Coordinates of C-alpha atoms and ligand atoms in Angstrom, one line a residue:
X96 CA 124.9 143.1 -109.7
X97 CA 124.0 142.6 -106.1
X98 CA 124.3 145.9 -104.0
X99 CA 127.2 146.4 -101.7
X100 CA 126.1 146.4 -98.1
X101 CA 127.6 148.9 -95.7
X102 CA 127.7 148.7 -91.9
X103 CA 128.1 152.2 -90.5
X104 CA 129.7 152.8 -87.1
X105 CA 128.7 156.2 -85.8
X106 CA 125.9 158.6 -87.0
X107 CA 127.5 161.9 -85.7
X108 CA 128.8 164.7 -87.9
X109 CA 130.7 162.5 -90.3
X110 CA 128.6 159.3 -90.0
X111 CA 125.3 161.3 -90.4
X112 CA 126.9 163.1 -93.4
X113 CA 127.9 159.8 -95.0
X114 CA 124.4 158.3 -94.7
X115 CA 123.0 161.5 -96.2
X116 CA 125.4 161.7 -99.1
X117 CA 124.9 158.0 -99.9
X118 CA 121.2 158.6 -100.0
X119 CA 121.2 162.0 -101.8
X120 CA 123.6 161.0 -104.5
X121 CA 122.7 157.3 -104.7
X122 CA 122.2 157.1 -108.5
X123 CA 125.3 159.1 -109.4
X124 CA 127.4 157.0 -106.9
X125 CA 126.1 153.7 -108.4
X126 CA 126.9 154.9 -111.9
X127 CA 130.5 155.4 -110.8
X128 CA 130.8 152.3 -108.6
X129 CA 129.1 150.0 -111.0
X130 CA 126.6 148.8 -108.4
X131 CA 124.3 150.1 -105.8
X132 CA 125.7 150.9 -102.4
X133 CA 123.3 150.6 -99.4
X134 CA 123.7 151.1 -95.7
X135 CA 122.0 148.1 -94.1
X136 CA 123.1 148.3 -90.5
X137 CA 124.4 151.2 -88.3
X138 CA 125.5 151.7 -84.7
X139 CA 124.8 154.9 -82.8
X140 CA 124.1 155.9 -79.3
X141 CA 121.3 158.1 -77.9
X142 CA 119.2 158.5 -81.0
X143 CA 116.0 157.4 -79.3
X144 CA 113.4 156.9 -82.0
X145 CA 114.8 159.4 -84.4
X146 CA 116.3 158.3 -87.7
X147 CA 118.8 160.6 -89.3
X148 CA 118.4 161.4 -93.0
X149 CA 119.3 158.5 -95.3
X150 CA 118.7 155.8 -92.6
X151 CA 115.0 155.2 -92.9
X152 CA 115.5 151.6 -93.9
X153 CA 118.6 151.0 -91.8
X154 CA 118.7 148.7 -88.8
X155 CA 120.1 150.9 -86.0
X156 CA 121.7 149.4 -82.9
X157 CA 123.7 150.6 -80.0
X158 CA 126.0 147.6 -80.3
X159 CA 128.8 148.4 -82.7
X160 CA 130.1 144.8 -82.6
X161 CA 126.7 143.5 -83.9
X162 CA 127.4 145.6 -87.1
X163 CA 131.0 144.3 -87.4
X164 CA 129.8 140.7 -86.9
X165 CA 126.8 141.0 -89.3
X166 CA 127.5 138.4 -92.1
X167 CA 125.5 140.6 -94.6
X168 CA 127.9 143.6 -94.2
X169 CA 130.6 143.8 -96.9
X170 CA 132.3 147.1 -95.9
X171 CA 132.5 148.4 -92.3
X172 CA 132.7 152.2 -92.2
X173 CA 134.2 153.3 -88.9
X174 CA 133.2 156.9 -88.0
X175 CA 133.1 156.9 -84.2
X176 CA 136.7 158.2 -83.8
X177 CA 139.2 157.8 -81.0
X178 CA 141.3 154.8 -80.1
X179 CA 139.1 152.4 -78.3
X180 CA 136.8 150.7 -79.2
X181 CA 137.5 151.8 -82.7
X182 CA 140.7 149.7 -82.9
X183 CA 139.0 146.6 -81.6
X184 CA 136.1 147.1 -84.0
X185 CA 138.3 147.6 -87.0
X186 CA 140.5 144.5 -86.1
X187 CA 137.3 142.4 -85.6
X188 CA 135.9 143.6 -89.0
X189 CA 139.2 142.6 -90.6
X190 CA 139.2 139.3 -88.8
X191 CA 135.7 138.7 -90.2
X192 CA 137.1 139.3 -93.7
X193 CA 135.4 142.7 -94.2
X194 CA 136.9 145.7 -95.9
X195 CA 137.1 148.9 -93.7
X196 CA 136.7 152.6 -94.5
X197 CA 137.7 155.0 -91.7
X198 CA 138.0 158.7 -91.1
X199 CA 139.9 158.1 -87.9
X200 CA 143.3 159.8 -88.0
X201 CA 144.2 158.9 -84.4
X202 CA 143.5 155.3 -85.1
X203 CA 145.6 155.2 -88.3
X204 CA 148.5 157.3 -86.9
X205 CA 148.8 155.2 -83.7
X206 CA 147.6 151.7 -84.7
X207 CA 147.9 151.8 -88.5
X208 CA 151.0 149.5 -88.7
X209 CA 149.1 146.8 -86.8
X210 CA 145.8 147.3 -88.7
X211 CA 147.5 147.3 -92.1
X212 CA 149.4 144.1 -91.3
X213 CA 146.2 142.4 -90.2
X214 CA 144.4 143.6 -93.4
X215 CA 147.2 142.4 -95.6
X216 CA 147.1 139.0 -94.0
X217 CA 143.4 138.8 -94.6
X218 CA 143.5 140.2 -98.1
X219 CA 141.2 143.1 -97.2
X220 CA 141.5 146.9 -97.7
X221 CA 141.5 149.6 -95.1
X222 CA 140.8 152.9 -96.7
X223 CA 141.4 156.2 -94.9
X224 CA 141.2 159.2 -97.3
X225 CA 139.0 161.2 -94.9
X226 CA 141.6 160.9 -92.1
X227 CA 143.7 163.6 -93.6
X228 CA 142.5 167.1 -94.7
X229 CA 138.8 166.1 -94.6
X230 CA 137.4 166.2 -98.2
X231 CA 140.6 166.9 -100.0
X232 CA 141.7 163.7 -101.9
X233 CA 145.3 164.1 -100.7
X234 CA 145.9 160.5 -99.9
X235 CA 144.9 159.5 -103.4
X236 CA 146.9 162.3 -105.0
X237 CA 150.1 161.4 -103.2
X238 CA 149.7 157.6 -103.2
X239 CA 148.6 157.3 -106.8
X240 CA 148.9 160.6 -108.7
X241 CA 152.5 161.3 -107.6
X242 CA 153.8 157.7 -107.8
X243 CA 156.4 158.7 -110.5
X244 CA 158.1 161.1 -108.1
X245 CA 160.5 161.3 -105.2
X246 CA 158.6 163.4 -102.7
X247 CA 160.9 166.0 -101.2
X248 CA 158.7 167.7 -98.7
X249 CA 155.1 168.3 -97.7
X250 CA 153.8 171.4 -95.8
X251 CA 150.1 171.5 -94.9
X252 CA 147.5 173.4 -93.1
X253 CA 145.8 170.3 -91.9
X254 CA 143.7 171.4 -89.0
X255 CA 140.7 173.6 -89.9
X256 CA 139.9 174.7 -86.4
X257 CA 143.5 176.0 -85.8
X258 CA 143.5 177.8 -89.1
X259 CA 140.1 179.3 -88.4
X260 CA 141.4 180.6 -85.0
X261 CA 144.6 182.1 -86.5
X262 CA 142.6 183.7 -89.3
X263 CA 140.1 185.3 -87.0
X264 CA 142.8 186.6 -84.7
X265 CA 144.6 188.2 -87.6
X266 CA 141.6 189.6 -89.5
X267 CA 139.4 190.6 -86.6
X268 CA 141.6 190.6 -83.6
X269 CA 139.1 188.2 -82.0
X270 CA 139.7 186.4 -78.8
X271 CA 141.1 182.8 -79.0
X272 CA 138.5 181.2 -76.8
X273 CA 135.6 182.9 -78.5
X274 CA 136.7 181.6 -82.0
X275 CA 137.3 178.1 -80.6
X276 CA 133.8 178.1 -79.3
X277 CA 132.4 179.0 -82.7
X278 CA 134.5 176.2 -84.3
X279 CA 133.0 173.7 -81.9
X280 CA 129.5 175.0 -82.6
X281 CA 130.1 174.5 -86.4
X282 CA 131.2 170.9 -85.8
X283 CA 134.8 171.5 -86.9
X284 CA 136.6 170.9 -83.6
X285 CA 137.6 167.5 -82.1
X286 CA 135.6 166.1 -79.2
X287 CA 138.6 167.2 -77.1
X288 CA 139.5 170.6 -78.7
X289 CA 143.0 170.5 -77.1
X290 CA 143.7 168.1 -80.0
X291 CA 143.1 171.0 -82.4
X292 CA 144.7 173.7 -80.4
X293 CA 147.8 171.8 -79.2
X294 CA 148.5 170.3 -82.6
X295 CA 147.8 166.6 -81.8
X296 CA 145.1 166.3 -84.6
X297 CA 147.6 167.8 -87.1
X298 CA 150.3 165.5 -85.8
X299 CA 148.1 162.4 -86.5
X300 CA 147.5 163.6 -90.0
X301 CA 151.1 164.6 -90.7
X302 CA 152.4 161.2 -89.5
X303 CA 150.1 159.6 -92.1
X304 CA 151.3 162.0 -94.9
X305 CA 154.9 161.3 -94.0
X306 CA 154.5 157.5 -94.3
X307 CA 152.8 157.6 -97.7
X308 CA 155.2 160.1 -99.0
X309 CA 158.4 158.4 -97.9
X310 CA 157.4 154.7 -97.4
X311 CA 158.3 154.5 -93.7
X312 CA 156.1 153.0 -90.9
X313 CA 153.7 155.2 -89.1
X314 CA 155.6 156.7 -86.1
X315 CA 153.2 159.1 -84.4
X316 CA 155.3 159.3 -81.3
X317 CA 158.2 160.9 -83.2
X318 CA 156.2 163.9 -84.5
X319 CA 157.4 167.1 -82.9
X320 CA 154.1 168.8 -81.9
X321 CA 153.6 172.4 -80.9
X322 CA 150.1 174.0 -80.9
X323 CA 148.9 177.6 -81.5
X324 CA 147.8 178.4 -77.9
X325 CA 151.0 180.5 -77.3
X326 CA 150.7 182.6 -80.6
X327 CA 150.0 186.1 -79.4
X328 CA 148.3 189.0 -81.2
X329 CA 151.7 190.8 -81.1
X330 CA 153.4 188.0 -83.1
X331 CA 150.6 188.0 -85.6
X332 CA 151.0 191.8 -86.2
X333 CA 154.8 191.8 -86.2
X334 CA 154.8 188.9 -88.7
X335 CA 152.5 190.9 -90.9
X336 CA 154.8 194.0 -90.7
X337 CA 157.6 191.8 -91.9
X338 CA 155.6 190.4 -94.8
X339 CA 154.7 187.1 -93.3
X340 CA 151.6 185.2 -92.1
X341 CA 151.6 182.8 -89.2
X342 CA 150.1 179.4 -90.1
X343 CA 149.9 176.2 -88.1
X344 CA 151.8 173.9 -90.5
X345 CA 152.5 170.2 -90.5
X346 CA 155.9 169.7 -92.3
X347 CA 157.6 166.5 -93.3
X348 CA 160.8 166.6 -95.3
X349 CA 163.3 164.0 -96.5
X350 CA 166.9 165.1 -95.8
X351 CA 170.2 163.2 -96.2
X352 CA 170.2 162.6 -92.4
X353 CA 166.6 161.4 -92.1
X354 CA 163.0 162.5 -92.2
X355 CA 161.6 165.6 -90.4
X356 CA 158.1 165.3 -89.0
X357 CA 157.0 168.5 -87.2
X358 CA 153.9 170.4 -86.4
X359 CA 154.2 174.0 -85.2
X360 CA 153.2 177.6 -85.9
X361 CA 155.2 178.9 -88.8
X362 CA 155.9 182.2 -90.5
X363 CA 155.5 181.9 -94.2
X364 CA 155.9 184.7 -96.8
X365 CA 152.5 186.3 -97.4
X366 CA 152.9 186.0 -101.2
X367 CA 152.7 182.2 -101.1
X368 CA 149.3 180.8 -102.1
X369 CA 149.2 178.6 -99.0
X370 CA 149.7 181.7 -96.8
X371 CA 146.3 182.9 -98.1
X372 CA 144.4 179.8 -97.1
X373 CA 142.0 181.1 -94.5
X374 CA 139.2 180.1 -92.2
X375 CA 138.5 176.4 -91.8
X376 CA 140.0 175.5 -95.2
X377 CA 142.9 173.1 -95.4
X378 CA 145.7 173.1 -98.0
X379 CA 148.6 170.7 -98.6
X380 CA 151.6 171.8 -100.6
X381 CA 153.6 168.9 -102.0
X382 CA 157.1 169.3 -103.5
X383 CA 157.9 166.4 -105.8
X384 CA 161.1 166.0 -107.9
X385 CA 159.4 165.6 -111.3
X386 CA 156.1 167.5 -110.9
X387 CA 157.6 170.3 -108.8
X388 CA 155.2 172.0 -106.3
X389 CA 151.5 171.1 -106.3
X390 CA 148.9 172.5 -104.0
X391 CA 145.7 170.8 -102.8
X392 CA 143.0 173.0 -101.3
X393 CA 139.6 172.4 -99.9
X394 CA 137.4 171.9 -96.9
X395 CA 139.3 170.0 -94.2
X396 CA 136.4 169.5 -91.9
X397 CA 132.6 169.4 -91.7
X398 CA 129.9 166.9 -92.3
X399 CA 129.4 166.8 -96.1
X400 CA 133.0 167.5 -97.1
X401 CA 134.4 164.7 -94.9
X402 CA 131.5 162.4 -96.1
X403 CA 132.6 163.2 -99.6
X404 CA 136.0 161.5 -98.9
X405 CA 134.4 158.6 -97.0
X406 CA 132.0 157.9 -99.8
X407 CA 134.9 158.1 -102.4
X408 CA 136.7 155.4 -100.3
X409 CA 133.5 153.3 -100.3
X410 CA 133.4 153.5 -104.1
X411 CA 137.1 152.6 -104.4
X412 CA 136.6 149.6 -102.1
X413 CA 133.6 148.5 -104.0
X414 CA 135.7 148.5 -107.2
X415 CA 138.4 146.6 -105.2
X416 CA 135.9 143.8 -104.3
X417 CA 136.7 142.2 -107.7
X418 CA 140.5 142.8 -107.8
X419 CA 143.3 140.5 -106.8
X420 CA 144.5 141.5 -103.3
X421 CA 148.1 141.5 -104.5
X422 CA 147.4 144.1 -107.1
X423 CA 145.6 146.8 -105.0
X424 CA 147.1 150.2 -104.1
X425 CA 149.3 149.5 -101.1
X426 CA 148.0 150.9 -97.8
X427 CA 151.1 153.1 -97.3
X428 CA 151.7 153.7 -101.0
X429 CA 154.8 151.5 -101.1
X430 CA 154.7 147.7 -101.2
X431 CA 154.7 146.3 -97.7
X432 CA 158.1 144.6 -98.2
X433 CA 159.5 148.0 -99.4
X434 CA 158.7 150.0 -96.3
X435 CA 162.1 151.2 -95.0
X436 CA 163.5 152.3 -91.7
X437 CA 164.9 155.8 -92.7
X438 CA 165.5 157.5 -89.3
X439 CA 163.2 160.3 -88.1
X440 CA 165.1 163.3 -87.0
X441 CA 164.8 164.9 -83.6
X442 CA 164.1 168.6 -83.5
X443 CA 167.7 169.3 -82.5
X444 CA 168.8 168.2 -86.0
X445 CA 166.1 170.1 -87.9
X446 CA 167.5 173.1 -89.9
X447 CA 165.1 176.0 -90.3
X448 CA 164.9 179.8 -90.1
X449 CA 163.5 181.6 -87.0
X450 CA 161.4 184.6 -85.9
X451 CA 162.5 185.7 -82.4
X452 CA 160.8 188.2 -80.1
X453 CA 162.3 189.3 -76.9
X454 CA 161.6 192.0 -74.3
X455 CA 164.8 193.9 -73.4
X456 CA 165.8 197.1 -71.4
X457 CA 166.1 200.0 -73.7
X458 CA 169.7 201.0 -72.9
X459 CA 173.1 201.1 -74.6
X460 CA 174.9 197.8 -75.3
X461 CA 171.8 195.5 -75.1
X462 CA 171.5 195.0 -78.8
X463 CA 175.2 194.5 -79.1
X464 CA 175.1 191.7 -76.4
X465 CA 172.2 190.0 -78.2
X466 CA 173.8 190.1 -81.7
X467 CA 177.2 188.9 -80.2
X468 CA 175.4 185.8 -78.8
X469 CA 173.9 185.2 -82.2
X470 CA 177.2 185.6 -83.9
X471 CA 178.9 183.2 -81.5
X472 CA 176.3 180.6 -82.1
X473 CA 176.9 180.9 -85.9
X474 CA 173.5 182.4 -86.5
X475 CA 173.1 185.0 -89.2
X476 CA 170.5 187.7 -88.7
X477 CA 168.3 188.3 -91.7
X478 CA 166.2 191.2 -90.4
X479 CA 165.9 193.1 -87.1
X480 CA 163.3 195.5 -85.7
X481 CA 163.0 197.3 -82.4
X482 CA 159.8 198.8 -81.2
X483 CA 159.8 201.9 -79.1
X484 CA 159.0 201.2 -75.4
X485 CA 155.3 201.9 -74.6
X486 CA 154.8 205.2 -72.8
X487 CA 156.0 204.9 -69.2
X488 CA 157.8 201.6 -69.9
X489 CA 161.6 201.1 -70.0
X490 CA 161.6 197.8 -72.0
X491 CA 161.2 197.4 -75.7
X492 CA 160.3 194.5 -78.0
X493 CA 163.1 193.4 -80.3
X494 CA 162.1 191.2 -83.2
X495 CA 164.5 189.3 -85.4
X496 CA 164.4 187.0 -88.4
X497 CA 167.4 184.7 -88.8
X498 CA 168.8 182.6 -91.6
X499 CA 168.5 178.8 -91.5
X500 CA 170.4 177.1 -88.7
X501 CA 170.3 173.8 -86.8
X502 CA 167.7 174.0 -84.0
X503 CA 170.3 172.8 -81.4
X504 CA 172.3 176.0 -82.1
X505 CA 169.3 178.2 -81.8
X506 CA 168.4 176.6 -78.5
X507 CA 171.9 177.4 -77.2
X508 CA 171.6 181.0 -78.3
X509 CA 168.1 181.4 -76.8
X510 CA 169.4 180.2 -73.4
X511 CA 172.3 182.7 -73.5
X512 CA 170.0 185.6 -74.5
X513 CA 167.5 184.7 -71.7
X514 CA 170.4 184.8 -69.2
X515 CA 171.1 188.4 -70.0
X516 CA 170.1 190.7 -67.1
X517 CA 168.7 193.2 -69.6
X518 CA 166.3 190.6 -71.1
X519 CA 163.1 189.8 -69.2
X520 CA 161.0 186.7 -69.6
X521 CA 161.4 184.1 -72.3
X522 CA 162.4 184.6 -75.9
X523 CA 159.5 183.8 -78.2
X524 CA 160.6 181.6 -81.1
X525 CA 158.5 180.8 -84.2
X526 CA 160.0 178.8 -87.0
X527 CA 160.1 180.4 -90.5
X528 CA 159.8 178.5 -93.8
X529 CA 160.1 180.0 -97.2
X530 CA 158.3 177.1 -98.9
X531 CA 160.2 178.0 -102.1
X532 CA 160.5 175.5 -104.9
X533 CA 164.3 175.5 -105.0
Ligands
HSE1157 N1 139.1 168.9 -85.9 C1 139.6 168.7 -87.2 C2 139.9 170.0 -87.9 C3 138.5 168.0 -88.0 O1 139.5 171.1 -87.3 O2 140.5 170.1 -88.9 C4 138.9 167.4 -89.3 O3 139.9 166.4 -89.1

């Protein structure tokens, strides 16, 4: 059978990895795909005369549209990232009747609805396994492997850079900026590392997971997003004393009122498997009604691991070349006419437990005032701990764990506590999830 021709957009960390993996494992990949897969045209900037591994016979141009418009290209693989021109290139490829593979989470999260509608109309596939959790085949697992189930919730460590930073802070007490620099040098961090640190990258991925879990349109703008830049060494240590680890989680949950989509630092019991996922590794815990919990673990970033997911998509699309467009796996797991409009909840309506830390004067009545406010807001305290004031200081750290409560009630209590004369500064609040299976 005639080889499948790939047009590769981008030869950076992931694009270079994809060319290398396709070349290194060519025979094994062809055995699986049923035909040879060859990169014939690639677009990259600033390479000069150098040819990355696996591209010796590839025509390399700086004009990405030349690749997308090349009539010999069957599958366009978009690995340049970002919004524009990635969106225009992908839409042009679809318009040209080409299938697309992309690792671009921002593109899918923000423009996926438009892109999938265009692909549907043209009868082509847009595959995006590498957009979420790097090399872990989590899209395939949820979209296909769990199709018998109602998904109840998903909680994932889906940003490797953030997990690397939190792990190094906890284990080695390392400085935030120093660890981030190392993640950048290792090729894990986004071009703009605030995407990692402030949770935007995780929000892109969570939004995609939520849509394929619950059959709702992609709604990136409704993801509540909080990063790790305010997590302090104190909180990491206090969480540990209480038997918890702080992880940066993306959480999406189906409730009777609607769907939660939120990304934030989270205390989770240290005995949970996912609490022990360290360094740059990712893990996604899926709770499904028939299977129960299942955990997917692996490298969430890096050249070869991400290329592994890209190439798996290329193999899938190669197999799809001979299938009837009506009988392919739907882009968002559910048939396009069965995507529904279940509301997405605002944070005020989310119900969760909390870790609170506040700095208060060490004098009689302060603790009573704080606990009275909590009681009046209907918040039950699960654990409480006061640290002795440091030598020469008159204020002490008070740490609390609460039971689950609607976030709006917690906000009210925090405002009242912060208004107490004896409490200085803001109350630190980190959400707590048990991630239990019941
Ligand atoms: N910057 C991302 C991360 C890369 O650190 O997880 C993979 O999407």
